[in-house]
Amino acid sequence: MNQERHFTLLPDAFYQYPTLQLAEELLGCILVKQTEEGTSSGFIVETEAYLGNADRAAHGFKRRTKRTEILYAEAGLTYTHLIHNHCLINVVTAEKEVPESVLIRAVEPYTGIDQMLARRPVKKFQNLTSGPGKLSQALDINMGDYGRSLQEPPLFIAEGKKPEKIKTGPRIGIENSGEAKDYPYRFWAAGNKFVSK
DNA sequence: TTATTGATCCCCT
DNA sequence: GGGGATCAATAAT
């Protein structure tokens, strides 16, 4: 009920980083979602960068539509992508007209874990948020969050702890993206159990 | 056996 | 061509 934790929102300047750097910086930050039941949050432990104009794997790759419109907006917004009955959450990055974003693939539960478990009953704790579809369900992120700013409640990102070790590697699920599939645009906290893989 | 996630297929604007 | 839905493969219980 009472949310005694104090979250410090990321400074506006944070979102001005280049996408790749931001993807890395985002690790360890806290993704917070406030609902009627209370506040749920988790450390971001896995991200993927999508550079729209030079990246075939990105939705924004020469595909400006209603759905990807938000990718062309300014940084610091939420881009929720509904796919196979699950919701993936992206952080829009880069300046206006540049369709770049950072996909949040996994988080580590931090606060409001009871609520997350209520929304998403799991046996294994580490299975609660160890995947893009899982974390959005646990945090109650849905299409209603599309285009929402990440710099104000009910959905925002706060400062957190920086992982000791960060690893990078090729992204997941982009087999038909030509040479882009080998780009090391995936970042994760080394050794973290909540990383999906 | 069920849940999650990636890939493919089909229908719509 | 894009978006949504469906199908199938993989991992968790």
GROMACS .gro file of C-alpha atoms in nm, chain A residues 2 10 12 21 23 33 43 50 60 76 86 104 107 109 118 135-137 149 157 175-176 178 188 190 193:
model
   26
    2ASN     CA    1   0.231   0.262   0.124
   10LEU     CA    2   1.614   1.005  -1.463
   12ASP     CA    3   1.599   1.475  -1.900
   21GLN     CA    4   2.485   0.428  -2.512
   23ALA     CA    5   2.067   0.110  -2.400
   33LYS     CA    6   0.462   0.139  -1.304
   43PHE     CA    7   1.571  -0.308  -1.229
   50TYR     CA    8   1.711  -0.050  -3.242
   60GLY     CA    9   1.110   0.207  -3.775
   76GLY     CA   10   1.177   0.969  -2.339
   86HIS     CA   11   0.205  -0.986  -2.547
  104ILE     CA   12   1.347  -0.352  -2.256
  107VAL     CA   13   1.387  -0.661  -1.546
  109PRO     CA   14   1.167  -0.738  -0.955
  118ALA     CA   15  -0.092  -1.145  -0.837
  135LEU     CA   16   0.781  -0.817  -1.756
  136SER     CA   17   0.509  -0.615  -1.919
  137GLN     CA   18   0.246  -0.844  -1.777
  149SER     CA   19   0.619   0.991  -2.117
  157ILE     CA   20   1.217   0.516  -1.518
  175GLU     CA   21   1.688  -1.386  -3.806
  176ASN     CA   22   1.557  -1.231  -4.123
  178GLY     CA   23   2.012  -0.956  -4.298
  188TRP     CA   24   2.251  -0.725  -2.028
  190ALA     CA   25   2.624  -1.025  -1.662
  193LYS     CA   26   1.920  -1.449  -1.332
   0.00000   0.00000   0.00000
